[in-house]
């Protein structure tokens, strides 16, 4: 059986998610905007799913806008807030964003916005002093990644919101890697917008949501029907939304002991790997990290070579962000952290889930020992 340690790229949909979706791929095909009873039955289910998703972050259901996933939510949040405040032309993000924010920010810069990227320290922690200094009268939005997809480092969202509130600036969190894993309560956390994606916590792909706090002005990106409070027109992806609701419910119900056991597996993996393989370095080891993520740099080796050998042996992991795999460029996240390029080039992300077992971790360590020894020997022979 293959060992799947790429859960930050995507997770296995839960059986309950798949089962709940099935009727909506078949017999329950009516349009939820139709006024007849058939359509209204489907509408009812969509609204139940909205309540389930809202429950995951303690939002009100009407603050949840369904989208096609994290990327669309992020685009709607950032562009939507900027367009709603046309007099302001400044966006602040961080140097460790996912490409969904990073590439949008680059595009906005081309369109004439001023974009600032706040730096991080060697452990991937945001420089809050710099964040405070960057805010000006012209700042429309602060958008930062909540839990980093590559390193798992969690940014202190309360502090980001405090800085935003002090200057009257809106705050958006890319919470794609944190929602469903970490408790988030938008009644406690005064964030204005928060992006989430179902497939990162055992829901289906191609569906996500944007949380929009009441009274946050947002201009839609697309125009059409009146769905999703005019903010995201178009007939809803009903099966995916239904699955999203179930995944949200299941994430709420995941017992803390299960989370602790995933964390213990991850910590054990890191400790044993470092003991067995002296060149293995845990990246952001001292930072507050999501319990499932481990980024390990294998000094002087190439991540792609390691990944290929692991894959041949049925172990699936990732190099940096999933969407940048295949490129030999070292990750911008590790670069921003000042990780030695010799280590960054050989950095592999292992991301666990509730399905990861101790036996899988044992086997991964054994296989890694063999793979690293082989690659190190090849390198020594070539040099
Ligand atoms: N933001 C982060 C932090 C991510 O990890 C991802 C996916 O990898 C995204 C945004 C994009 O989400 P989606 O795949 O749902 O578009």
Coordinates of N, CA, C and O in Angstrom, one line a residue, residues 55-183:
X55 N -20.3 26.8 11.1 CA -20.0 26.3 12.4 C -18.6 26.0 12.7 O -18.1 26.1 13.8
X56 N -17.9 25.7 11.6 CA -16.4 25.3 11.8 C -15.6 26.5 12.2 O -14.6 26.4 12.9
X57 N -16.1 27.7 11.9 CA -15.3 28.9 12.3 C -16.2 29.8 13.2 O -15.8 31.0 13.4
X58 N -17.3 29.3 13.6 CA -18.2 30.1 14.5 C -18.7 31.4 13.8 O -18.9 32.4 14.5
X59 N -18.9 31.3 12.5 CA -19.5 32.4 11.8 C -21.0 32.3 11.7 O -21.6 31.3 12.1
X60 N -21.6 33.4 11.2 CA -23.1 33.2 10.9 C -23.2 32.7 9.5 O -22.3 33.1 8.6
X61 N -24.2 31.9 9.2 CA -24.2 31.3 7.8 C -24.2 32.3 6.7 O -23.6 32.1 5.7
X62 N -24.8 33.5 7.0 CA -24.9 34.4 5.9 C -23.5 35.1 5.6 O -23.3 35.8 4.6
X63 N -22.6 34.8 6.5 CA -21.2 35.4 6.3 C -20.4 34.4 5.4 O -19.2 34.7 5.2
X64 N -20.9 33.3 5.0 CA -20.2 32.3 4.2 C -20.6 32.4 2.7 O -21.8 32.3 2.4
X65 N -19.6 32.7 1.9 CA -19.8 32.7 0.4 C -19.1 31.5 -0.2 O -17.9 31.4 0.0
X66 N -19.9 30.6 -0.8 CA -19.3 29.5 -1.4 C -18.6 29.9 -2.7 O -19.1 30.7 -3.5
X67 N -17.4 29.3 -2.9 CA -16.6 29.6 -4.1 C -16.1 28.3 -4.7 O -16.4 27.2 -4.1
X68 N -15.2 28.4 -5.7 CA -14.6 27.1 -6.2 C -13.4 26.7 -5.5 O -12.7 25.8 -6.0
X69 N -13.0 27.3 -4.4 CA -11.8 26.8 -3.6 C -11.0 28.0 -3.1 O -11.5 29.2 -3.1
X70 N -9.9 27.7 -2.5 CA -9.1 28.6 -1.8 C -8.6 29.8 -2.8 O -8.7 31.0 -2.4
X71 N -8.2 29.4 -4.0 CA -7.7 30.4 -4.9 C -8.7 31.5 -5.2 O -8.5 32.7 -5.2
X72 N -9.9 31.0 -5.5 CA -11.0 32.0 -5.9 C -11.4 32.8 -4.6 O -11.6 34.0 -4.8
X73 N -11.4 32.2 -3.5 CA -11.8 33.0 -2.3 C -10.8 34.1 -2.1 O -11.1 35.2 -1.7
X74 N -9.5 33.7 -2.2 CA -8.4 34.7 -2.0 C -8.5 35.9 -3.0 O -8.4 37.0 -2.7
X75 N -8.8 35.5 -4.3 CA -8.9 36.5 -5.3 C -10.1 37.4 -5.0 O -10.0 38.7 -5.2
X76 N -11.2 36.8 -4.6 CA -12.4 37.6 -4.3 C -12.2 38.5 -3.1 O -12.5 39.7 -3.1
X77 N -11.5 38.0 -2.1 CA -11.2 38.8 -0.9 C -10.4 40.0 -1.2 O -10.7 41.1 -0.9
X78 N -9.2 39.7 -1.9 CA -8.3 40.8 -2.1 C -8.7 41.8 -3.1 O -8.8 43.0 -2.8
X79 N -9.1 41.3 -4.3 CA -9.6 42.2 -5.3 C -10.9 42.9 -4.8 O -11.1 44.1 -5.1
X80 N -11.8 42.1 -4.2 CA -13.0 42.7 -3.8 C -12.9 43.8 -2.8 O -13.6 44.8 -2.9
X81 N -12.0 43.7 -1.9 CA -11.8 44.7 -0.9 C -11.1 46.0 -1.5 O -11.4 47.1 -1.2
X82 N -10.1 45.7 -2.4 CA -9.5 46.8 -3.0 C -10.4 47.6 -3.9 O -10.5 48.8 -3.8
X83 N -11.3 46.9 -4.6 CA -12.2 47.6 -5.5 C -13.3 48.4 -4.7 O -13.8 49.4 -5.2
X84 N -13.6 47.9 -3.5 CA -14.6 48.6 -2.7 C -14.0 49.8 -2.0 O -14.8 50.6 -1.5
X85 N -12.7 50.0 -2.0 CA -12.1 51.2 -1.5 C -11.2 51.9 -2.5 O -9.9 51.9 -2.4
X86 N -11.7 52.4 -3.6 CA -10.9 52.8 -4.7 C -9.9 53.9 -4.4 O -8.9 54.1 -5.1
X87 N -10.1 54.6 -3.3 CA -9.2 55.7 -3.0 C -7.9 55.2 -2.4 O -6.9 55.9 -2.3
X88 N -7.9 53.9 -1.9 CA -6.7 53.4 -1.3 C -6.0 52.4 -2.3 O -6.7 51.6 -2.9
X89 N -4.7 52.5 -2.3 CA -4.0 51.8 -3.4 C -2.8 50.9 -2.8 O -1.9 50.6 -3.5
X90 N -2.9 50.6 -1.5 CA -1.8 49.9 -0.9 C -2.3 48.5 -0.3 O -3.2 48.5 0.5
X91 N -1.5 47.5 -0.6 CA -1.8 46.2 -0.1 C -0.6 45.7 0.6 O 0.5 45.8 0.1
X92 N -0.8 45.1 1.8 CA 0.3 44.5 2.6 C 0.1 43.0 2.6 O -0.9 42.5 3.0
X93 N 1.2 42.2 2.2 CA 1.1 40.7 2.4 C 2.4 40.3 3.1 O 3.1 41.2 3.6
X94 N 2.7 39.1 3.1 CA 4.0 38.6 3.7 C 4.9 38.0 2.6 O 4.4 37.7 1.5
X95 N 6.1 37.7 3.0 CA 7.1 37.1 2.0 C 6.9 35.6 1.9 O 7.6 35.0 1.2
X96 N 5.9 35.1 2.6 CA 5.8 33.6 2.7 C 4.4 33.1 2.2 O 3.9 32.1 2.6
X97 N 3.8 33.9 1.3 CA 2.4 33.6 0.9 C 2.4 32.4 -0.1 O 3.4 32.2 -0.8
X98 N 1.3 31.8 -0.2 CA 1.0 30.8 -1.2 C 0.9 31.6 -2.6 O 0.6 32.8 -2.6
X99 N 1.1 30.8 -3.6 CA 1.1 31.5 -5.0 C -0.2 32.2 -5.3 O -0.3 33.1 -6.0
X100 N -1.3 31.7 -4.6 CA -2.6 32.3 -4.9 C -2.6 33.8 -4.5 O -3.2 34.6 -5.1
X101 N -1.9 34.1 -3.4 CA -1.8 35.5 -3.0 C -0.6 36.2 -3.7 O -0.7 37.3 -4.2
X102 N 0.5 35.4 -3.7 CA 1.7 36.0 -4.3 C 1.6 36.5 -5.7 O 2.0 37.6 -6.1
X103 N 1.0 35.6 -6.5 CA 0.9 36.0 -8.0 C -0.2 37.0 -8.2 O -0.1 37.8 -9.1
X104 N -1.2 37.0 -7.4 CA -2.3 38.0 -7.5 C -1.6 39.4 -7.1 O -1.8 40.4 -7.7
X105 N -0.8 39.4 -6.0 CA -0.2 40.6 -5.6 C 0.7 41.1 -6.7 O 0.8 42.4 -6.9
X106 N 1.4 40.2 -7.3 CA 2.3 40.7 -8.4 C 1.5 41.3 -9.6 O 1.9 42.3 -10.1
X107 N 0.4 40.7 -9.8 CA -0.5 41.3 -10.9 C -1.0 42.7 -10.4 O -1.1 43.6 -11.2
X108 N -1.4 42.8 -9.2 CA -1.9 44.1 -8.7 C -0.8 45.1 -8.8 O -1.1 46.3 -9.1
X109 N 0.4 44.7 -8.5 CA 1.5 45.7 -8.6 C 1.7 46.2 -10.0 O 1.9 47.3 -10.3
X110 N 1.5 45.2 -11.0 CA 1.5 45.6 -12.4 C 0.4 46.6 -12.7 O 0.5 47.4 -13.6
X111 N -0.7 46.5 -12.0 CA -1.9 47.3 -12.3 C -1.7 48.7 -11.5 O -2.7 49.5 -11.6
X112 N -0.6 48.9 -10.8 CA -0.4 50.2 -10.2 C -0.6 50.2 -8.7 O -0.4 51.3 -8.1
X113 N -1.0 49.1 -8.1 CA -1.1 49.1 -6.6 C 0.3 49.1 -6.0 O 1.2 48.5 -6.6
X114 N 0.4 49.6 -4.8 CA 1.7 49.5 -4.1 C 1.5 48.2 -3.2 O 0.5 48.1 -2.5
X115 N 2.4 47.3 -3.4 CA 2.4 46.1 -2.6 C 3.6 45.9 -1.8 O 4.7 46.0 -2.3
X116 N 3.4 45.7 -0.5 CA 4.6 45.4 0.4 C 4.5 44.0 0.9 O 3.4 43.6 1.3
X117 N 5.7 43.4 1.0 CA 5.7 42.1 1.6 C 6.5 42.1 2.9 O 7.7 42.5 2.9
X118 N 5.8 41.8 4.0 CA 6.5 41.8 5.3 C 7.3 40.6 5.4 O 6.9 39.5 5.0
X119 N 8.5 40.7 6.0 CA 9.5 39.6 6.1 C 9.1 38.7 7.3 O 8.2 39.0 8.1
X120 N 9.9 37.6 7.4 CA 9.8 36.7 8.5 C 11.1 36.4 9.1 O 12.1 36.7 8.4
X121 N 11.2 35.8 10.3 CA 12.5 35.5 10.9 C 12.9 34.1 10.4 O 12.2 33.4 9.6
X122 N 14.0 33.6 10.9 CA 14.6 32.3 10.5 C 13.6 31.1 10.8 O 13.8 30.0 10.3
X123 N 12.6 31.3 11.6 CA 11.7 30.3 12.0 C 10.4 30.5 11.2 O 9.4 29.8 11.5
X124 N 10.3 31.4 10.3 CA 9.1 31.7 9.5 C 8.1 32.5 10.3 O 6.9 32.6 9.8
X125 N 8.5 33.2 11.4 CA 7.5 34.0 12.1 C 7.5 35.4 11.6 O 8.5 36.0 11.3
X126 N 6.3 36.0 11.4 CA 6.1 37.3 10.8 C 6.8 38.4 11.7 O 6.7 38.3 12.9
X127 N 7.3 39.3 11.0 CA 7.9 40.5 11.7 C 6.8 41.5 11.9 O 6.5 42.3 11.1
X128 N 6.3 41.5 13.1 CA 5.2 42.3 13.5 C 5.5 43.8 13.5 O 4.7 44.7 13.2
X129 N 6.8 44.1 13.9 CA 7.2 45.5 14.0 C 7.2 46.0 12.6 O 6.7 47.1 12.3
X130 N 7.7 45.3 11.6 CA 7.7 45.7 10.2 C 6.2 45.9 9.7 O 5.9 46.9 9.1
X131 N 5.4 44.9 10.1 CA 4.0 45.0 9.7 C 3.4 46.4 10.1 O 2.8 47.1 9.3
X132 N 3.6 46.7 11.4 CA 3.1 47.9 11.9 C 3.6 49.2 11.2 O 2.9 50.1 10.9
X133 N 4.9 49.1 10.9 CA 5.5 50.3 10.2 C 5.1 50.4 8.8 O 5.1 51.5 8.2
X134 N 4.7 49.3 8.1 CA 4.3 49.4 6.7 C 2.9 50.0 6.5 O 2.6 50.5 5.4
X135 N 2.1 50.0 7.5 CA 0.7 50.5 7.3 C 0.7 52.0 7.1 O 1.4 52.7 7.9
X136 N 0.0 52.5 6.1 CA -0.1 53.9 5.9 C -1.6 54.3 5.7 O -2.5 53.4 5.7
X137 N -1.8 55.6 5.5 CA -3.2 56.0 5.3 C -3.8 55.4 4.0 O -5.0 55.3 3.9
X138 N -2.9 55.0 3.1 CA -3.3 54.5 1.8 C -3.6 53.0 1.9 O -4.0 52.4 0.9
X139 N -3.3 52.3 3.0 CA -3.4 50.8 3.1 C -4.9 50.4 3.1 O -5.7 50.8 3.9
X140 N -5.2 49.6 2.1 CA -6.6 49.1 2.0 C -6.8 47.7 2.7 O -7.9 47.4 3.2
X141 N -5.7 46.9 2.7 CA -5.9 45.6 3.2 C -4.5 45.0 3.6 O -3.5 45.2 3.0
X142 N -4.6 44.2 4.7 CA -3.5 43.3 5.1 C -4.0 41.9 4.8 O -5.0 41.5 5.3
X143 N -3.2 41.2 4.0 CA -3.6 39.8 3.7 C -2.4 38.9 4.0 O -1.3 39.0 3.4
X144 N -2.5 38.0 5.0 CA -1.4 37.1 5.4 C -1.9 35.7 5.4 O -3.1 35.4 5.7
X145 N -0.9 34.8 5.3 CA -1.2 33.3 5.3 C -1.3 33.0 6.8 O -0.4 33.3 7.6
X146 N -2.3 32.2 7.2 CA -2.4 31.9 8.6 C -1.5 30.7 9.0 O -0.7 30.8 9.9
X147 N -1.6 29.6 8.3 CA -0.7 28.5 8.5 C 0.0 28.2 7.2 O -0.7 28.0 6.2
X148 N 1.3 28.2 7.3 CA 2.1 28.1 6.0 C 2.0 26.7 5.4 O 2.2 25.7 6.1
X149 N 1.7 26.7 4.1 CA 1.5 25.4 3.4 C 2.8 24.6 3.4 O 2.8 23.3 3.3
X150 N 3.9 25.3 3.3 CA 5.2 24.5 3.2 C 5.8 24.1 4.5 O 6.4 23.0 4.6
X151 N 5.7 25.0 5.5 CA 6.4 24.8 6.8 C 5.4 24.4 7.9 O 5.9 24.0 9.0
X152 N 4.2 24.8 7.7 CA 3.2 24.6 8.8 C 3.2 25.7 9.9 O 2.4 25.7 10.8
X153 N 4.1 26.7 9.7 CA 4.2 27.8 10.7 C 2.9 28.6 10.8 O 2.4 29.0 9.8
X154 N 2.5 28.8 12.0 CA 1.3 29.5 12.3 C 1.6 31.0 12.6 O 2.4 31.2 13.5
X155 N 0.9 31.8 11.9 CA 1.1 33.3 12.2 C 0.1 33.7 13.2 O -1.0 33.2 13.2
X156 N 0.6 34.5 14.2 CA -0.3 34.9 15.3 C -1.4 35.9 14.7 O -1.2 37.1 14.5
X157 N -2.5 35.3 14.4 CA -3.6 36.1 13.7 C -4.1 37.2 14.6 O -4.5 38.3 14.1
X158 N -4.2 37.0 15.9 CA -4.7 38.0 16.8 C -3.8 39.3 16.7 O -4.4 40.4 16.6
X159 N -2.5 39.1 16.6 CA -1.6 40.3 16.5 C -1.8 41.0 15.2 O -1.8 42.2 15.1
X160 N -2.0 40.2 14.1 CA -2.3 40.8 12.8 C -3.6 41.7 12.9 O -3.6 42.8 12.4
X161 N -4.6 41.1 13.5 CA -5.9 41.8 13.6 C -5.7 43.1 14.5 O -6.3 44.1 14.2
X162 N -4.9 43.0 15.5 CA -4.7 44.1 16.4 C -4.1 45.3 15.6 O -4.5 46.4 15.7
X163 N -3.1 44.9 14.8 CA -2.4 46.0 14.0 C -3.4 46.6 13.0 O -3.5 47.8 12.8
X164 N -4.2 45.7 12.4 CA -5.2 46.2 11.4 C -6.2 47.1 12.1 O -6.5 48.2 11.6
X165 N -6.7 46.7 13.3 CA -7.7 47.5 14.0 C -7.1 48.8 14.5 O -7.8 49.8 14.4
X166 N -5.9 48.8 14.9 CA -5.2 50.1 15.3 C -5.2 51.1 14.2 O -5.4 52.3 14.5
X167 N -5.1 50.7 13.0 CA -5.0 51.6 11.9 C -6.3 51.6 11.0 O -6.4 52.3 10.0
X168 N -7.3 50.9 11.5 CA -8.6 50.9 10.7 C -8.5 50.2 9.4 O -9.1 50.6 8.4
X169 N -7.6 49.2 9.3 CA -7.3 48.5 8.0 C -8.0 47.1 8.1 O -7.9 46.4 9.1
X170 N -8.6 46.7 7.0 CA -9.2 45.4 6.8 C -8.1 44.3 6.9 O -7.0 44.5 6.3
X171 N -8.5 43.1 7.4 CA -7.5 42.0 7.4 C -8.2 40.8 6.8 O -9.3 40.4 7.1
X172 N -7.4 40.2 5.9 CA -7.8 38.9 5.3 C -6.8 37.8 5.7 O -5.6 38.1 5.6
X173 N -7.3 36.7 6.0 CA -6.4 35.6 6.3 C -6.6 34.5 5.3 O -7.7 34.1 5.0
X174 N -5.4 34.0 4.7 CA -5.5 32.8 3.9 C -5.4 31.7 4.9 O -4.3 31.3 5.3
X175 N -6.6 31.2 5.2 CA -6.6 30.1 6.3 C -6.8 28.7 5.7 O -7.4 27.8 6.3
X176 N -6.4 28.6 4.4 CA -6.6 27.3 3.7 C -6.0 26.2 4.4 O -6.5 25.0 4.4
X177 N -4.8 26.4 5.0 CA -4.1 25.3 5.7 C -4.4 25.2 7.2 O -3.9 24.3 7.9
X178 N -5.2 26.2 7.7 CA -5.5 26.1 9.1 C -6.9 25.7 9.4 O -7.1 24.9 10.4
X179 N -7.9 26.1 8.6 CA -9.3 25.8 8.9 C -9.4 24.3 8.8 O -8.9 23.7 7.8
X180 N -10.1 23.7 9.7 CA -10.2 22.2 9.7 C -9.1 21.5 10.5 O -9.2 20.4 10.8
X181 N -8.1 22.3 10.8 CA -7.0 21.7 11.6 C -6.9 22.4 12.9 O -6.7 21.8 14.0
X182 N -7.0 23.8 12.9 CA -6.8 24.5 14.1 C -8.2 25.1 14.5 O -9.0 25.5 13.6
X183 N -8.5 25.3 15.8 CA -9.7 26.0 16.1 C -9.7 27.4 15.7 O -8.7 28.1 16.0

